[in-house]
Protein backbone atom coordinates (compact mmCIF):
# COMPACT_ATOMS: atom_id res chain seq x y z
CA UNK A 1 0.00 0.00 0.00
CA UNK A 2 1.40 3.50 -0.85
CA UNK A 3 2.47 5.39 2.25
CA UNK A 4 0.19 8.31 1.40
CA UNK A 5 -2.79 5.94 1.50
CA UNK A 6 -1.83 4.68 4.96
CA UNK A 7 -1.68 8.22 6.29
CA UNK A 8 -5.00 9.13 4.68
CA UNK A 9 -6.56 6.12 6.41
CA UNK A 10 -5.27 7.41 9.72
CA UNK A 11 -6.54 10.94 9.19
CA UNK A 12 -9.76 10.54 7.22
CA UNK A 13 -11.12 7.13 8.21
CA UNK A 14 -10.27 7.42 11.89
CA UNK A 15 -10.29 11.09 12.74
CA UNK A 16 -13.06 12.29 10.45
CA UNK A 17 -15.81 9.77 11.16
CA UNK A 18 -19.24 11.46 11.26
CA UNK A 19 -19.07 12.53 14.89
CA UNK A 20 -16.69 14.58 17.00
CA UNK A 21 -13.79 12.13 16.75
CA UNK A 22 -10.20 13.21 17.22
CA UNK A 23 -6.84 11.68 17.91
CA UNK A 24 -4.34 12.26 20.69
CA UNK A 25 -3.12 15.80 20.13
CA UNK A 26 -3.11 19.17 21.82
CA UNK A 27 -6.67 20.57 21.94
CA UNK A 28 -5.53 24.18 21.88
CA UNK A 29 -2.45 24.01 19.69
CA UNK A 30 -4.11 24.69 16.34
CA UNK A 31 -7.17 26.81 16.99
CA UNK A 32 -5.48 29.46 14.83
CA UNK A 33 -5.23 27.17 11.82
CA UNK A 34 -6.49 29.86 9.45
CA UNK A 35 -3.63 32.13 10.49
CA UNK A 36 -1.09 29.38 9.95
CA UNK A 37 -2.30 28.94 6.40
CA UNK A 38 -0.71 32.32 5.65
CA UNK A 39 2.66 30.60 5.97
CA UNK A 40 4.01 28.28 3.31
CA UNK A 41 3.68 24.58 3.94
CA UNK A 42 7.46 24.27 4.09
CA UNK A 43 7.55 26.79 6.95
CA UNK A 44 4.95 24.85 8.96
CA UNK A 45 6.23 21.33 8.23
CA UNK A 46 7.65 19.81 11.45
CA UNK A 47 11.30 18.92 11.90
CA UNK A 48 11.28 15.12 11.89
CA UNK A 49 15.00 14.60 11.32
CA UNK A 50 15.47 12.91 14.72
CA UNK A 51 12.24 10.89 14.67
CA UNK A 52 11.93 7.14 14.10
CA UNK A 53 8.22 6.54 14.61
CA UNK A 54 5.72 5.46 11.96
CA UNK A 55 4.32 8.95 11.55
CA UNK A 56 7.73 10.37 10.65
CA UNK A 57 8.24 7.65 8.03
CA UNK A 58 4.93 8.41 6.35
CA UNK A 59 4.38 12.16 6.75
CA UNK A 60 6.13 13.59 3.71
CA UNK A 61 6.14 17.32 2.94
CA UNK A 62 3.79 16.62 0.01
CA UNK A 63 1.24 14.82 2.20
CA UNK A 64 1.47 17.55 4.83
CA UNK A 65 0.83 20.25 2.23
CA UNK A 66 -2.16 18.40 0.79
CA UNK A 67 -3.89 17.67 4.11
CA UNK A 68 -2.96 20.55 6.41
CA UNK A 69 -5.96 22.69 5.51
CA UNK A 70 -8.51 19.96 6.25
CA UNK A 71 -10.37 19.76 9.55
CA UNK A 72 -13.21 17.91 11.24
CA UNK A 73 -16.52 19.63 12.11
CA UNK A 74 -15.13 20.41 15.59
CA UNK A 75 -12.02 22.04 14.15
CA UNK A 76 -9.51 19.20 14.56
CA UNK A 77 -6.70 19.45 12.02
CA UNK A 78 -3.81 17.45 10.62
CA UNK A 79 -1.47 19.29 12.98
CA UNK A 80 -3.59 18.11 15.92
CA UNK A 81 -3.39 14.52 14.64
CA UNK A 82 0.40 14.51 14.38
CA UNK A 83 1.31 16.52 17.50
CA UNK A 84 1.79 13.55 19.81
CA UNK A 85 4.02 11.89 17.21
CA UNK A 86 6.06 15.08 16.97
CA UNK A 87 6.46 15.41 20.73
CA UNK A 88 7.28 11.69 21.17
CA UNK A 89 9.83 10.78 18.48
CA UNK A 90 9.81 7.04 19.11
CA UNK A 91 6.10 6.27 19.39
CA UNK A 92 4.40 4.21 16.59
CA UNK A 93 1.16 5.78 15.47
CA UNK A 94 -0.22 4.22 12.29
CA UNK A 95 -3.18 1.85 12.22
CA UNK A 96 -2.01 -0.71 9.65
CA UNK A 97 1.44 -1.11 11.22
CA UNK A 98 0.13 -1.18 14.79
CA UNK A 99 -2.53 -3.80 14.11
CA UNK A 100 -0.55 -6.42 12.24
CA UNK A 101 -1.33 -5.43 8.66
CA UNK A 102 -5.05 -4.69 9.11
CA UNK A 103 -6.14 -3.52 5.64
CA UNK A 104 -8.48 -0.66 4.61
CA UNK A 105 -10.91 -3.23 3.18
CA UNK A 106 -11.02 -5.40 6.31
CA UNK A 107 -14.17 -5.49 8.43
CA UNK A 108 -13.98 -5.82 12.17
CA UNK A 109 -16.04 -8.46 13.98
CA UNK A 110 -17.72 -8.28 17.38
CA UNK A 111 -18.77 -11.16 19.63
CA UNK A 112 -19.94 -10.39 23.16
CA UNK A 113 -21.59 -13.75 23.76
CA UNK A 114 -19.72 -15.28 26.73
CA UNK A 115 -21.19 -18.71 25.95
CA UNK A 116 -18.86 -18.88 22.94
CA UNK A 117 -15.79 -18.94 25.20
CA UNK A 118 -14.38 -22.44 25.68
CA UNK A 119 -13.08 -23.15 29.18
CA UNK A 120 -11.67 -20.26 31.17
CA UNK A 121 -12.96 -21.44 34.53
CA UNK A 122 -10.06 -23.78 35.20
CA UNK A 123 -6.95 -21.57 35.33
CA UNK A 124 -4.87 -22.75 38.29
CA UNK A 125 -5.35 -20.22 41.16
CA UNK A 126 -2.00 -21.26 42.63
CA UNK A 127 -0.42 -19.47 39.67
CA UNK A 128 -3.12 -17.14 38.34
CA UNK A 129 -3.66 -14.57 41.08
CA UNK A 130 -6.29 -12.39 39.42
CA UNK A 131 -8.22 -12.03 36.16
CA UNK A 132 -9.46 -8.93 34.40
CA UNK A 133 -11.14 -7.85 31.17
CA UNK A 134 -11.48 -4.23 30.14
CA UNK A 135 -12.46 -2.12 27.16
CA UNK A 136 -13.26 1.48 26.35
CA UNK A 137 -16.23 3.19 24.80
CA UNK A 138 -16.66 6.60 23.20
CA UNK A 139 -20.04 8.33 23.28
CA UNK A 140 -21.14 9.55 19.87
CA UNK A 141 -21.61 13.29 19.64
CA UNK A 142 -18.90 14.21 22.16
CA UNK A 143 -15.30 15.07 21.30
CA UNK A 144 -12.74 12.63 22.64
CA UNK A 145 -10.80 13.53 25.83
CA UNK A 146 -7.78 15.14 24.10
CA UNK A 147 -10.04 17.70 22.38
CA UNK A 148 -13.18 18.01 24.50
CA UNK A 149 -14.20 21.17 26.31
CA UNK A 150 -14.96 21.33 30.04
CA UNK A 151 -18.67 21.39 29.26
CA UNK A 152 -18.41 18.30 27.07
CA UNK A 153 -16.41 16.43 29.68
CA UNK A 154 -18.99 17.25 32.34
CA UNK A 155 -21.74 16.28 29.92
CA UNK A 156 -20.14 12.86 29.44
CA UNK A 157 -19.91 12.47 33.21
CA UNK A 158 -23.56 13.45 33.76
CA UNK A 159 -24.90 11.15 31.05
CA UNK A 160 -22.71 8.25 32.21
CA UNK A 161 -23.72 8.55 35.87
CA UNK A 162 -27.41 8.69 34.95
CA UNK A 163 -27.07 5.54 32.85
CA UNK A 164 -24.97 3.62 35.37
CA UNK A 165 -27.36 4.45 38.19
CA UNK A 166 -29.95 2.31 36.37
CA UNK A 167 -27.91 -0.88 36.74
CA UNK A 168 -29.35 -3.40 39.18
CA UNK A 169 -28.64 -6.74 40.84
CA UNK A 170 -24.97 -7.72 41.07
CA UNK A 171 -24.08 -4.71 38.91
CA UNK A 172 -25.74 -2.12 41.16
CA UNK A 173 -23.23 0.41 42.44
CA UNK A 174 -22.27 4.01 43.07
CA UNK A 175 -20.29 6.81 41.38
CA UNK A 176 -17.37 8.52 43.10
CA UNK A 177 -16.12 11.80 41.61
CA UNK A 178 -12.36 12.32 41.85
CA UNK A 179 -12.80 15.93 42.93
CA UNK A 180 -14.67 14.78 46.04
CA UNK A 181 -12.03 12.24 47.12
CA UNK A 182 -9.20 12.91 49.52
CA UNK A 183 -5.65 12.20 48.33
CA UNK A 184 -5.52 9.22 50.68
CA UNK A 185 -8.75 7.76 49.29
CA UNK A 186 -7.52 8.16 45.72
CA UNK A 187 -4.15 6.55 46.46
CA UNK A 188 -5.75 3.58 48.20
CA UNK A 189 -7.97 2.89 45.19
CA UNK A 190 -4.95 3.25 42.88
CA UNK A 191 -2.87 0.86 44.99
CA UNK A 192 -5.73 -1.65 44.92
CA UNK A 193 -5.76 -1.43 41.07
CA UNK A 194 -9.29 -0.01 41.07
CA UNK A 195 -8.60 3.59 40.04
CA UNK A 196 -6.54 5.43 37.43
CA UNK A 197 -3.93 8.02 38.37
CA UNK A 198 -3.36 11.47 36.91
CA UNK A 199 -1.55 11.06 33.57
CA UNK A 200 2.24 11.44 33.73
CA UNK A 201 3.17 9.71 30.46
CA UNK A 202 4.67 12.12 27.89
CA UNK A 203 2.25 10.64 25.33
CA UNK A 204 -0.81 11.51 27.42
CA UNK A 205 0.50 14.89 28.51
CA UNK A 206 1.34 15.85 24.92
CA UNK A 207 -2.20 14.93 23.95
CA UNK A 208 -3.78 17.28 26.47
CA UNK A 209 -5.27 14.38 28.42
CA UNK A 210 -4.57 15.91 31.85
CA UNK A 211 -6.33 19.23 31.26
CA UNK A 212 -8.53 20.47 34.13
CA UNK A 213 -7.66 17.44 36.26
CA UNK A 214 -9.65 16.08 38.12
CA UNK A 215 -12.72 17.93 36.84
CA UNK A 216 -15.33 15.61 35.30
CA UNK A 217 -13.44 12.41 36.15
CA UNK A 218 -14.51 9.62 38.45
CA UNK A 219 -15.06 5.93 39.07
CA UNK A 220 -18.25 3.92 39.29
CA UNK A 221 -18.16 0.44 40.79
CA UNK A 222 -20.55 -2.18 42.08
CA UNK A 223 -20.69 -3.07 45.76
CA UNK A 224 -18.18 -5.93 45.44
CA UNK A 225 -15.76 -3.92 43.24
CA UNK A 226 -15.82 -6.61 40.57
CA UNK A 227 -17.38 -4.35 37.91
CA UNK A 228 -15.99 -0.85 37.42
CA UNK A 229 -16.39 2.03 34.99
CA UNK A 230 -13.81 4.79 34.73
CA UNK A 231 -15.28 8.05 33.46
CA UNK A 232 -13.20 10.51 31.39
CA UNK A 233 -9.80 8.95 31.84
CA UNK A 234 -8.17 8.20 28.45
CA UNK A 235 -11.59 7.35 26.99
CA UNK A 236 -15.08 8.53 27.80
CA UNK A 237 -15.68 5.17 29.49
CA UNK A 238 -13.41 2.33 30.55
CA UNK A 239 -15.48 -0.73 31.46
CA UNK A 240 -13.71 -3.29 33.67
CA UNK A 241 -14.61 -6.68 35.10
CA UNK A 242 -12.12 -8.15 37.56
CA UNK A 243 -11.71 -10.53 40.48
CA UNK A 244 -9.16 -12.58 42.38
CA UNK A 245 -8.20 -16.01 41.10
CA UNK A 246 -8.27 -17.67 37.71
CA UNK A 247 -11.94 -17.84 36.77
CA UNK A 248 -11.71 -15.85 33.53
CA UNK A 249 -15.03 -17.29 32.33
CA UNK A 250 -16.87 -15.66 35.24
CA UNK A 251 -15.03 -12.38 34.69
CA UNK A 252 -15.83 -12.38 30.97
CA UNK A 253 -19.47 -13.26 31.56
CA UNK A 254 -19.86 -10.30 33.92
CA UNK A 255 -18.02 -8.10 31.45
CA UNK A 256 -20.30 -8.99 28.54
CA UNK A 257 -23.47 -8.71 30.60
CA UNK A 258 -22.55 -5.35 32.09
CA UNK A 259 -21.23 -3.85 28.86
CA UNK A 260 -24.33 -4.91 26.91
CA UNK A 261 -26.60 -3.40 29.56
CA UNK A 262 -24.64 -0.13 29.56
CA UNK A 263 -24.90 0.15 25.77
CA UNK A 264 -28.65 -0.47 25.97
CA UNK A 265 -29.00 2.25 28.63
CA UNK A 266 -27.20 4.75 26.41
CA UNK A 267 -29.37 3.82 23.44
CA UNK A 268 -32.44 4.41 25.63
CA UNK A 269 -31.11 7.95 26.14
CA UNK A 270 -30.97 8.47 22.38
CA UNK A 271 -27.24 8.07 21.86
CA UNK A 272 -24.78 5.31 21.00
CA UNK A 273 -21.10 4.43 21.06
CA UNK A 274 -18.72 5.37 18.23
CA UNK A 275 -18.38 2.39 15.91
CA UNK A 276 -17.98 1.53 12.25
CA UNK A 277 -17.67 -1.76 10.42
CA UNK A 278 -14.03 -1.24 9.44
CA UNK A 279 -12.48 0.09 12.67
CA UNK A 280 -14.93 -1.41 15.16
CA UNK A 281 -15.24 0.66 18.32
CA UNK A 282 -13.41 3.97 17.96
CA UNK A 283 -11.38 4.95 21.01
CA UNK A 284 -8.91 7.72 21.77
CA UNK A 285 -5.73 5.78 21.05
CA UNK A 286 -5.36 3.98 17.69
CA UNK A 287 -3.82 1.04 19.56
CA UNK A 288 -7.26 0.33 21.03
CA UNK A 289 -9.28 0.41 17.82
CA UNK A 290 -11.55 -2.57 17.21
CA UNK A 291 -12.55 -4.28 20.42
CA UNK A 292 -10.52 -2.03 22.71
CA UNK A 293 -10.39 -5.20 24.76
CA UNK A 294 -7.55 -6.20 27.02
CA UNK A 295 -7.98 -9.49 28.86
CA UNK A 296 -5.22 -10.06 31.37
CA UNK A 297 -4.14 -12.12 34.34
CA UNK A 298 -1.54 -11.67 37.04
CA UNK A 299 0.33 -14.95 36.87
CA UNK A 300 3.34 -16.31 38.78
CA UNK A 301 5.83 -17.78 36.31
CA UNK A 302 9.30 -17.09 37.82
CA UNK A 303 10.97 -19.98 36.00
CA UNK A 304 9.26 -19.64 32.65
CA UNK A 305 9.92 -15.90 32.58
CA UNK A 306 13.68 -16.61 32.73
CA UNK A 307 13.52 -19.18 29.96
CA UNK A 308 15.45 -18.40 26.79
CA UNK A 309 12.33 -18.87 24.68
CA UNK A 310 9.93 -16.84 26.88
CA UNK A 311 9.64 -13.85 24.53
CA UNK A 312 9.26 -16.11 21.50
CA UNK A 313 6.54 -18.16 23.18
CA UNK A 314 4.58 -15.02 24.05
CA UNK A 315 4.85 -13.76 20.49
CA UNK A 316 3.63 -17.05 19.02
CA UNK A 317 0.69 -17.06 21.44
CA UNK A 318 -0.11 -13.42 20.46
CA UNK A 319 0.32 -12.36 24.07
CA UNK A 320 2.21 -9.51 25.70
CA UNK A 321 3.68 -9.00 29.17
CA UNK A 322 4.07 -6.10 31.54
CA UNK A 323 4.67 -5.63 35.24
CA UNK A 324 1.72 -5.86 37.60
CA UNK A 325 1.93 -2.09 38.13
CA UNK A 326 0.96 -1.44 34.51
CA UNK A 327 2.73 -0.24 31.38
CA UNK A 328 6.50 0.27 31.72
CA UNK A 329 6.68 -1.37 35.14
CA UNK A 330 8.90 -4.30 36.09
CA UNK A 331 7.67 -7.70 37.23
CA UNK A 332 8.05 -8.44 40.93
CA UNK A 333 8.85 -11.95 42.15
CA UNK A 334 8.27 -13.48 38.73
CA UNK A 335 4.66 -12.29 38.63
CA UNK A 336 3.61 -10.79 35.30
CA UNK A 337 0.52 -9.21 33.83
CA UNK A 338 -0.07 -11.31 30.69
CA UNK A 339 -2.66 -10.15 28.15
CA UNK A 340 -3.68 -10.27 24.49
CA UNK A 341 -1.50 -8.27 22.09
CA UNK A 342 -4.24 -7.69 19.49
CA UNK A 343 -7.29 -5.43 19.58
CA UNK A 344 -8.40 -5.11 15.98
CA UNK A 345 -9.34 -7.90 13.56
CA UNK A 346 -10.38 -10.40 16.22
CA UNK A 347 -13.62 -10.62 18.18
CA UNK A 348 -13.83 -10.22 21.94
CA UNK A 349 -14.37 -13.96 22.41
CA UNK A 350 -11.38 -14.80 20.21
CA UNK A 351 -9.08 -12.50 22.16
CA UNK A 352 -10.13 -13.84 25.56
CA UNK A 353 -9.76 -17.38 24.19
CA UNK A 354 -6.16 -16.58 23.22
CA UNK A 355 -5.45 -15.46 26.77
CA UNK A 356 -7.15 -18.46 28.38
CA UNK A 357 -5.37 -20.99 26.15
CA UNK A 358 -2.04 -19.18 26.27
CA UNK A 359 -1.96 -18.74 30.04
CA UNK A 360 -2.85 -22.42 30.57
CA UNK A 361 0.14 -23.34 28.42
CA UNK A 362 2.45 -20.95 30.29
CA UNK A 363 1.39 -22.43 33.62
CA UNK A 364 2.00 -25.96 32.31
CA UNK A 365 5.47 -24.90 31.20
CA UNK A 366 6.11 -23.33 34.61
CA UNK A 367 5.15 -26.57 36.37
CA UNK A 368 7.48 -28.61 34.14
CA UNK A 369 10.36 -26.26 34.88
CA UNK A 370 9.65 -26.51 38.61
CA UNK A 371 9.96 -30.29 38.43
CA UNK A 372 13.28 -29.91 36.63
CA UNK A 373 14.61 -27.71 39.38
CA UNK A 374 13.99 -24.43 37.63
CA UNK A 375 16.21 -25.00 34.58
CA UNK A 376 16.07 -21.93 32.39
CA UNK A 377 18.21 -22.93 29.46
CA UNK A 378 16.85 -23.71 26.03
CA UNK A 379 14.43 -26.64 26.22
CA UNK A 380 13.78 -28.70 23.10
CA UNK A 381 10.40 -29.65 24.57
CA UNK A 382 9.13 -26.17 23.79
GROMACS .gro file of C-alpha atoms in nm, residues 108-360:
model
  253
  108UNK     CA    1  -1.398  -0.582   1.217
  109UNK     CA    2  -1.604  -0.846   1.398
  110UNK     CA    3  -1.772  -0.828   1.738
  111UNK     CA    4  -1.877  -1.116   1.963
  112UNK     CA    5  -1.994  -1.039   2.316
  113UNK     CA    6  -2.159  -1.375   2.376
  114UNK     CA    7  -1.972  -1.528   2.673
  115UNK     CA    8  -2.119  -1.871   2.595
  116UNK     CA    9  -1.886  -1.888   2.294
  117UNK     CA   10  -1.579  -1.894   2.520
  118UNK     CA   11  -1.438  -2.244   2.568
  119UNK     CA   12  -1.308  -2.315   2.918
  120UNK     CA   13  -1.167  -2.026   3.117
  121UNK     CA   14  -1.296  -2.144   3.453
  122UNK     CA   15  -1.006  -2.378   3.520
  123UNK     CA   16  -0.695  -2.157   3.533
  124UNK     CA   17  -0.487  -2.275   3.829
  125UNK     CA   18  -0.535  -2.022   4.116
  126UNK     CA   19  -0.200  -2.126   4.263
  127UNK     CA   20  -0.042  -1.947   3.967
  128UNK     CA   21  -0.312  -1.714   3.834
  129UNK     CA   22  -0.366  -1.457   4.108
  130UNK     CA   23  -0.629  -1.239   3.942
  131UNK     CA   24  -0.822  -1.203   3.616
  132UNK     CA   25  -0.946  -0.893   3.440
  133UNK     CA   26  -1.114  -0.785   3.117
  134UNK     CA   27  -1.148  -0.423   3.014
  135UNK     CA   28  -1.246  -0.212   2.716
  136UNK     CA   29  -1.326   0.148   2.635
  137UNK     CA   30  -1.623   0.319   2.480
  138UNK     CA   31  -1.666   0.660   2.320
  139UNK     CA   32  -2.004   0.833   2.328
  140UNK     CA   33  -2.114   0.955   1.987
  141UNK     CA   34  -2.161   1.329   1.964
  142UNK     CA   35  -1.890   1.421   2.216
  143UNK     CA   36  -1.530   1.507   2.130
  144UNK     CA   37  -1.274   1.263   2.264
  145UNK     CA   38  -1.080   1.353   2.583
  146UNK     CA   39  -0.778   1.514   2.410
  147UNK     CA   40  -1.004   1.770   2.238
  148UNK     CA   41  -1.318   1.801   2.450
  149UNK     CA   42  -1.420   2.117   2.631
  150UNK     CA   43  -1.496   2.133   3.004
  151UNK     CA   44  -1.867   2.139   2.926
  152UNK     CA   45  -1.841   1.830   2.707
  153UNK     CA   46  -1.641   1.643   2.968
  154UNK     CA   47  -1.899   1.725   3.234
  155UNK     CA   48  -2.174   1.628   2.992
  156UNK     CA   49  -2.014   1.286   2.944
  157UNK     CA   50  -1.991   1.247   3.321
  158UNK     CA   51  -2.356   1.345   3.376
  159UNK     CA   52  -2.490   1.115   3.105
  160UNK     CA   53  -2.271   0.825   3.221
  161UNK     CA   54  -2.372   0.855   3.587
  162UNK     CA   55  -2.741   0.869   3.495
  163UNK     CA   56  -2.707   0.554   3.285
  164UNK     CA   57  -2.497   0.362   3.537
  165UNK     CA   58  -2.736   0.445   3.819
  166UNK     CA   59  -2.995   0.231   3.637
  167UNK     CA   60  -2.791  -0.088   3.674
  168UNK     CA   61  -2.935  -0.340   3.918
  169UNK     CA   62  -2.864  -0.674   4.084
  170UNK     CA   63  -2.497  -0.772   4.107
  171UNK     CA   64  -2.408  -0.471   3.891
  172UNK     CA   65  -2.574  -0.212   4.116
  173UNK     CA   66  -2.323   0.041   4.244
  174UNK     CA   67  -2.227   0.401   4.307
  175UNK     CA   68  -2.029   0.681   4.138
  176UNK     CA   69  -1.737   0.852   4.310
  177UNK     CA   70  -1.612   1.180   4.161
  178UNK     CA   71  -1.236   1.232   4.185
  179UNK     CA   72  -1.280   1.593   4.293
  180UNK     CA   73  -1.467   1.478   4.604
  181UNK     CA   74  -1.203   1.224   4.712
  182UNK     CA   75  -0.920   1.291   4.952
  183UNK     CA   76  -0.565   1.220   4.833
  184UNK     CA   77  -0.552   0.922   5.068
  185UNK     CA   78  -0.875   0.776   4.929
  186UNK     CA   79  -0.752   0.816   4.572
  187UNK     CA   80  -0.415   0.655   4.646
  188UNK     CA   81  -0.575   0.358   4.820
  189UNK     CA   82  -0.797   0.289   4.519
  190UNK     CA   83  -0.495   0.325   4.288
  191UNK     CA   84  -0.287   0.086   4.499
  192UNK     CA   85  -0.573  -0.165   4.492
  193UNK     CA   86  -0.576  -0.143   4.107
  194UNK     CA   87  -0.929  -0.001   4.107
  195UNK     CA   88  -0.860   0.359   4.004
  196UNK     CA   89  -0.654   0.543   3.743
  197UNK     CA   90  -0.393   0.802   3.837
  198UNK     CA   91  -0.336   1.147   3.691
  199UNK     CA   92  -0.155   1.106   3.357
  200UNK     CA   93   0.224   1.144   3.373
  201UNK     CA   94   0.317   0.971   3.046
  202UNK     CA   95   0.467   1.212   2.789
  203UNK     CA   96   0.225   1.064   2.533
  204UNK     CA   97  -0.081   1.151   2.742
  205UNK     CA   98   0.050   1.489   2.851
  206UNK     CA   99   0.134   1.585   2.492
  207UNK     CA  100  -0.220   1.493   2.395
  208UNK     CA  101  -0.378   1.728   2.647
  209UNK     CA  102  -0.527   1.438   2.842
  210UNK     CA  103  -0.457   1.591   3.185
  211UNK     CA  104  -0.633   1.923   3.126
  212UNK     CA  105  -0.853   2.047   3.413
  213UNK     CA  106  -0.766   1.744   3.626
  214UNK     CA  107  -0.965   1.608   3.812
  215UNK     CA  108  -1.272   1.793   3.684
  216UNK     CA  109  -1.533   1.561   3.530
  217UNK     CA  110  -1.344   1.241   3.615
  218UNK     CA  111  -1.451   0.962   3.845
  219UNK     CA  112  -1.506   0.593   3.907
  220UNK     CA  113  -1.825   0.392   3.929
  221UNK     CA  114  -1.816   0.044   4.079
  222UNK     CA  115  -2.055  -0.218   4.208
  223UNK     CA  116  -2.069  -0.307   4.576
  224UNK     CA  117  -1.818  -0.593   4.544
  225UNK     CA  118  -1.576  -0.392   4.324
  226UNK     CA  119  -1.582  -0.661   4.057
  227UNK     CA  120  -1.738  -0.435   3.791
  228UNK     CA  121  -1.599  -0.085   3.742
  229UNK     CA  122  -1.639   0.203   3.499
  230UNK     CA  123  -1.381   0.479   3.473
  231UNK     CA  124  -1.528   0.805   3.346
  232UNK     CA  125  -1.320   1.051   3.139
  233UNK     CA  126  -0.980   0.895   3.184
  234UNK     CA  127  -0.817   0.820   2.845
  235UNK     CA  128  -1.159   0.735   2.699
  236UNK     CA  129  -1.508   0.853   2.780
  237UNK     CA  130  -1.568   0.517   2.949
  238UNK     CA  131  -1.341   0.233   3.055
  239UNK     CA  132  -1.548  -0.073   3.146
  240UNK     CA  133  -1.371  -0.329   3.367
  241UNK     CA  134  -1.461  -0.668   3.510
  242UNK     CA  135  -1.212  -0.815   3.756
  243UNK     CA  136  -1.171  -1.053   4.048
  244UNK     CA  137  -0.916  -1.258   4.238
  245UNK     CA  138  -0.820  -1.601   4.110
  246UNK     CA  139  -0.827  -1.767   3.771
  247UNK     CA  140  -1.194  -1.784   3.677
  248UNK     CA  141  -1.171  -1.585   3.353
  249UNK     CA  142  -1.503  -1.729   3.233
  250UNK     CA  143  -1.687  -1.566   3.524
  251UNK     CA  144  -1.503  -1.238   3.469
  252UNK     CA  145  -1.583  -1.238   3.097
  253UNK     CA  146  -1.947  -1.326   3.156
  254UNK     CA  147  -1.986  -1.030   3.392
  255UNK     CA  148  -1.802  -0.810   3.145
  256UNK     CA  149  -2.030  -0.899   2.854
  257UNK     CA  150  -2.347  -0.871   3.060
  258UNK     CA  151  -2.255  -0.535   3.209
  259UNK     CA  152  -2.123  -0.385   2.886
  260UNK     CA  153  -2.433  -0.491   2.691
  261UNK     CA  154  -2.660  -0.340   2.956
  262UNK     CA  155  -2.464  -0.013   2.956
  263UNK     CA  156  -2.490   0.015   2.577
  264UNK     CA  157  -2.865  -0.047   2.597
  265UNK     CA  158  -2.900   0.225   2.863
  266UNK     CA  159  -2.720   0.475   2.641
  267UNK     CA  160  -2.937   0.382   2.344
  268UNK     CA  161  -3.244   0.441   2.563
  269UNK     CA  162  -3.111   0.795   2.614
  270UNK     CA  163  -3.097   0.847   2.238
  271UNK     CA  164  -2.724   0.807   2.186
  272UNK     CA  165  -2.478   0.531   2.100
  273UNK     CA  166  -2.110   0.443   2.106
  274UNK     CA  167  -1.872   0.537   1.823
  275UNK     CA  168  -1.838   0.239   1.591
  276UNK     CA  169  -1.798   0.153   1.225
  277UNK     CA  170  -1.767  -0.176   1.042
  278UNK     CA  171  -1.403  -0.124   0.944
  279UNK     CA  172  -1.248   0.009   1.267
  280UNK     CA  173  -1.493  -0.141   1.516
  281UNK     CA  174  -1.524   0.066   1.832
  282UNK     CA  175  -1.341   0.397   1.796
  283UNK     CA  176  -1.138   0.495   2.101
  284UNK     CA  177  -0.891   0.772   2.177
  285UNK     CA  178  -0.573   0.578   2.105
  286UNK     CA  179  -0.536   0.398   1.769
  287UNK     CA  180  -0.382   0.104   1.956
  288UNK     CA  181  -0.726   0.033   2.103
  289UNK     CA  182  -0.928   0.041   1.782
  290UNK     CA  183  -1.155  -0.257   1.721
  291UNK     CA  184  -1.255  -0.428   2.042
  292UNK     CA  185  -1.052  -0.203   2.271
  293UNK     CA  186  -1.039  -0.520   2.476
  294UNK     CA  187  -0.755  -0.620   2.702
  295UNK     CA  188  -0.798  -0.949   2.886
  296UNK     CA  189  -0.522  -1.006   3.137
  297UNK     CA  190  -0.414  -1.212   3.434
  298UNK     CA  191  -0.154  -1.167   3.704
  299UNK     CA  192   0.033  -1.495   3.687
  300UNK     CA  193   0.334  -1.631   3.878
  301UNK     CA  194   0.583  -1.778   3.631
  302UNK     CA  195   0.930  -1.709   3.782
  303UNK     CA  196   1.097  -1.998   3.600
  304UNK     CA  197   0.926  -1.964   3.265
  305UNK     CA  198   0.992  -1.590   3.258
  306UNK     CA  199   1.368  -1.661   3.273
  307UNK     CA  200   1.352  -1.918   2.996
  308UNK     CA  201   1.545  -1.840   2.679
  309UNK     CA  202   1.233  -1.887   2.468
  310UNK     CA  203   0.993  -1.684   2.688
  311UNK     CA  204   0.964  -1.385   2.453
  312UNK     CA  205   0.926  -1.611   2.150
  313UNK     CA  206   0.654  -1.816   2.318
  314UNK     CA  207   0.458  -1.502   2.405
  315UNK     CA  208   0.485  -1.376   2.049
  316UNK     CA  209   0.363  -1.705   1.902
  317UNK     CA  210   0.069  -1.706   2.144
  318UNK     CA  211  -0.011  -1.342   2.046
  319UNK     CA  212   0.032  -1.236   2.407
  320UNK     CA  213   0.221  -0.951   2.570
  321UNK     CA  214   0.368  -0.900   2.917
  322UNK     CA  215   0.407  -0.610   3.154
  323UNK     CA  216   0.467  -0.563   3.524
  324UNK     CA  217   0.172  -0.586   3.760
  325UNK     CA  218   0.193  -0.209   3.813
  326UNK     CA  219   0.096  -0.144   3.451
  327UNK     CA  220   0.273  -0.024   3.138
  328UNK     CA  221   0.650   0.027   3.172
  329UNK     CA  222   0.668  -0.137   3.514
  330UNK     CA  223   0.890  -0.430   3.609
  331UNK     CA  224   0.767  -0.770   3.723
  332UNK     CA  225   0.805  -0.844   4.093
  333UNK     CA  226   0.885  -1.195   4.215
  334UNK     CA  227   0.827  -1.348   3.873
  335UNK     CA  228   0.466  -1.229   3.863
  336UNK     CA  229   0.361  -1.079   3.530
  337UNK     CA  230   0.052  -0.921   3.383
  338UNK     CA  231  -0.007  -1.131   3.069
  339UNK     CA  232  -0.266  -1.015   2.815
  340UNK     CA  233  -0.368  -1.027   2.449
  341UNK     CA  234  -0.150  -0.827   2.209
  342UNK     CA  235  -0.424  -0.769   1.949
  343UNK     CA  236  -0.729  -0.543   1.958
  344UNK     CA  237  -0.840  -0.511   1.598
  345UNK     CA  238  -0.934  -0.790   1.356
  346UNK     CA  239  -1.038  -1.040   1.622
  347UNK     CA  240  -1.362  -1.062   1.818
  348UNK     CA  241  -1.383  -1.022   2.194
  349UNK     CA  242  -1.437  -1.396   2.241
  350UNK     CA  243  -1.138  -1.480   2.021
  351UNK     CA  244  -0.908  -1.250   2.216
  352UNK     CA  245  -1.013  -1.384   2.556
  353UNK     CA  246  -0.976  -1.738   2.419
  354UNK     CA  247  -0.616  -1.658   2.322
  355UNK     CA  248  -0.545  -1.546   2.677
  356UNK     CA  249  -0.715  -1.846   2.838
  357UNK     CA  250  -0.537  -2.099   2.615
  358UNK     CA  251  -0.204  -1.918   2.627
  359UNK     CA  252  -0.196  -1.874   3.004
  360UNK     CA  253  -0.285  -2.242   3.057
   0.00000   0.00000   0.00000
